[in-house]
Phi, psi and omega in degrees: 000316180296321179296321181292322177299315181301318179297317178295322176295321178297320179295326175294321176299317181297317178301319176296317181294326177299327183273347182285151174289180179303151187314147177305134177084356182294334182267356182292120186296117170085348182279128182297152173285146178275164177300324178296319179295319180293320178297320176305315183284316187279348183305322183295336192232354190298338181261012173292150172303150187306315184296319179290318177304312181302316182285333177289323175301308182302313185298323181295342181283355176238075185301325181291318178295322180300314177300322179288323176290329177292321179293326180295313180301321177297326181275350179229074187294341184264357182275129175200171178065196184304325182296322176299315180299322179288338176288334181256022186298325181273358176289143182280042179262160173292145185302332181293321178289319179299326183291336185286341175294346173294341181232085184296324180295334178282309184293326178290312182300311180282334178296334180283356180236075183303325180296316178300316181300316182292316182291323176295319178294318176296324176298313182295326176290318184270331183224060183299322177298315182291323181295312180289329172295325180297315180302313180299321180297314182292323177297319179295325180291316174303319180293318178292335180274358179078022183247010177223112181200164179294148176209203180285345181259328182222163177239125183246128178223155176250130183229150178266134179235146177273126180292158181297142178298143178285153180295141182291142177231161180275354181280154179279134180243153176269126183281125179241164179297132185292137179282155182295146181297150183290151179260139177235155178258125181250134177241125182231157175292142181297327172242121187305332185264002178231127182243132176250133177263121179281149172235127186206160175267114182302331182289345183255314194285337183262008182078201180296128185280128188278351188237083185302329182286344179231069180295150184287148175288147173225118179246100180297157181297153181293155181294148179096349180254122186285134172226145177296164180295151179295125178274181190302330181283355182085011182245134176250157184235135177280185176289134177305129179255123179285132187226134173245305181232359183293331176261111185232006178258169177201155179273124173258095188289331176292322181264354181059046171211189183241148180249164178240128171279108187296318181301308177301316178303310184290333181294329181251338177256062189292341180264355181225052183292157177254129184251095178228167183262020178215169181272354182225134176214157182278144177283146184225117182296132180259107181292341176298335180272357185287334181072220185267356181294120179288157174271154170286115185112357170069207183297330177300315180290326175299314181294324177295318182287328179291320177299316181293321179296316179292323178295320179295323177297317182297319176296321179296312184289337171291344184073035183294123177201184184299321183292325178289320176300314178301318179299318177299319180295319178297322179293321179295317179295325177294321180291323178295326181292340176265004177093014178266126182275113179258000184250264189291179180086162180288170180294322182294323177297315180297321177296317176300318181298316177299320181295315181297321179294322176295321182294323178291324185280341181302306182299319179299321180293322178297317180299313179299322181291322177297316180299314178297325180293318179295317176303320183292321181296314182297322182292319182292318180298320180295319179290326177292318179299317180297322179296313181296318178300316179298321182293314179300314180300318180293325179292312181300316178298325178291318180296316178301318177293326175296315180301311181298323180293315180298318181297317178299321182292319179295317178300318180295319178297312180301315181299316175297319180297317179299319180292323179292318179300316180298321179296317179297315180299318181293327180290324177293315181299318179296323180295313179295320182296318182295321179296318182292321181294321178295323179294314181298316181299320180294321182294326181277355182280158181302314181301315181300315181294324176297318178295319179296318181296315179296326179290321179296317182295317180298320179295323181292321181292319179299323180291320182293317177300321180293338181269357176086006179259058186282321181290314178289349184281334178237065182297320182293333179282319182289317178300321179298327184285323181297313184297319180296321179292315180298324183295321184285331182285313187292000000 
């Protein structure tokens, strides 16, 4: 019964806190948030898995984009996970805000509290160390109250982290025995590809609240989103959301900031890729995406964040990473081996040392340049000579080839002419032989013999007349004529 009364009283405190405006002093320009105020703000989200928490911190620094994403999720109640993030790929939001639509119950619940979103973002920009320390304080309280442990939805571990190195100073310090590294509580999804979002009453889950003047906020899930019944620890779990690349952030507890898994980020933000030489890089707030929302601290804070953003971009485009640092170290060692001081001394001393080294190197460089020039000239002359020789050889080969071709052509013409002449001679001989044969054949024929006989007789008569014995030459003819005459007379 007593326990029930305590819970009801806590619920009443929560209801009063829900109606209260943002914590006192939260609107004071430039004034840091106190630990009490920070615990009041982070109580609502401190038990989120680290990856979701990191991206929520980033997203709250863009309150106008956050409000637009919350409105989009309300209009698309069935969109969640990687698919929802791809659906808003072309929205002009910062990628950290676009990633929040993967978890509609989160972006809608918190989007309805724009003052909380803006103050949470301003706190993380101005006091990141304090904000992350606040989360660890609350996780320790929940663990001590028996309300934070591993289960089917999350894996809770305690890890030692090395704090970020303190900036170097010129003052002498006394070396003391190093304190053990701080312990932090890490919350991860039990299954890396499935994320469960917890819903809980901060007035219950953290035990007795130590700051009565700053009771924790409690923002229940929006209507229509199913959550399991509140278990004994006071935490309820929503439906598991499948994730591949939508969560690309992580908490760096040692440096008190958040990191970006570049591969996952680029896999889902294909139009806003990050170009760096490593798989892990630190997040850097972009003031250009802030819109019209003022910063806590005014224009001074904006200018400070803009300078930080530009410096981060310069380092990113330079590709600063371990390999580049190693390259600079090797270059420094090489300069030292040539007598150039890259470390101690004033800038003027180092500059003079560089000038002296350059003066020593110049004659050597001139000699080397002359040698390279001579070598280059010899190489060019040799190449030109080889080219000329090759050209002459090619010309001779071409002429010889032409001669051989002409000779072959002349031989072919002579052979054709000889063959044609032989053909003509053979044709004439065959024609003459045929004529003789025809003549002989004609001479042996009866007609030919008769003609020959008549010719011979005619020739004989002609010969007799030529010798003058024409009367005696034809006695039978004359006698016959006389006889005929006598016969007619008698």
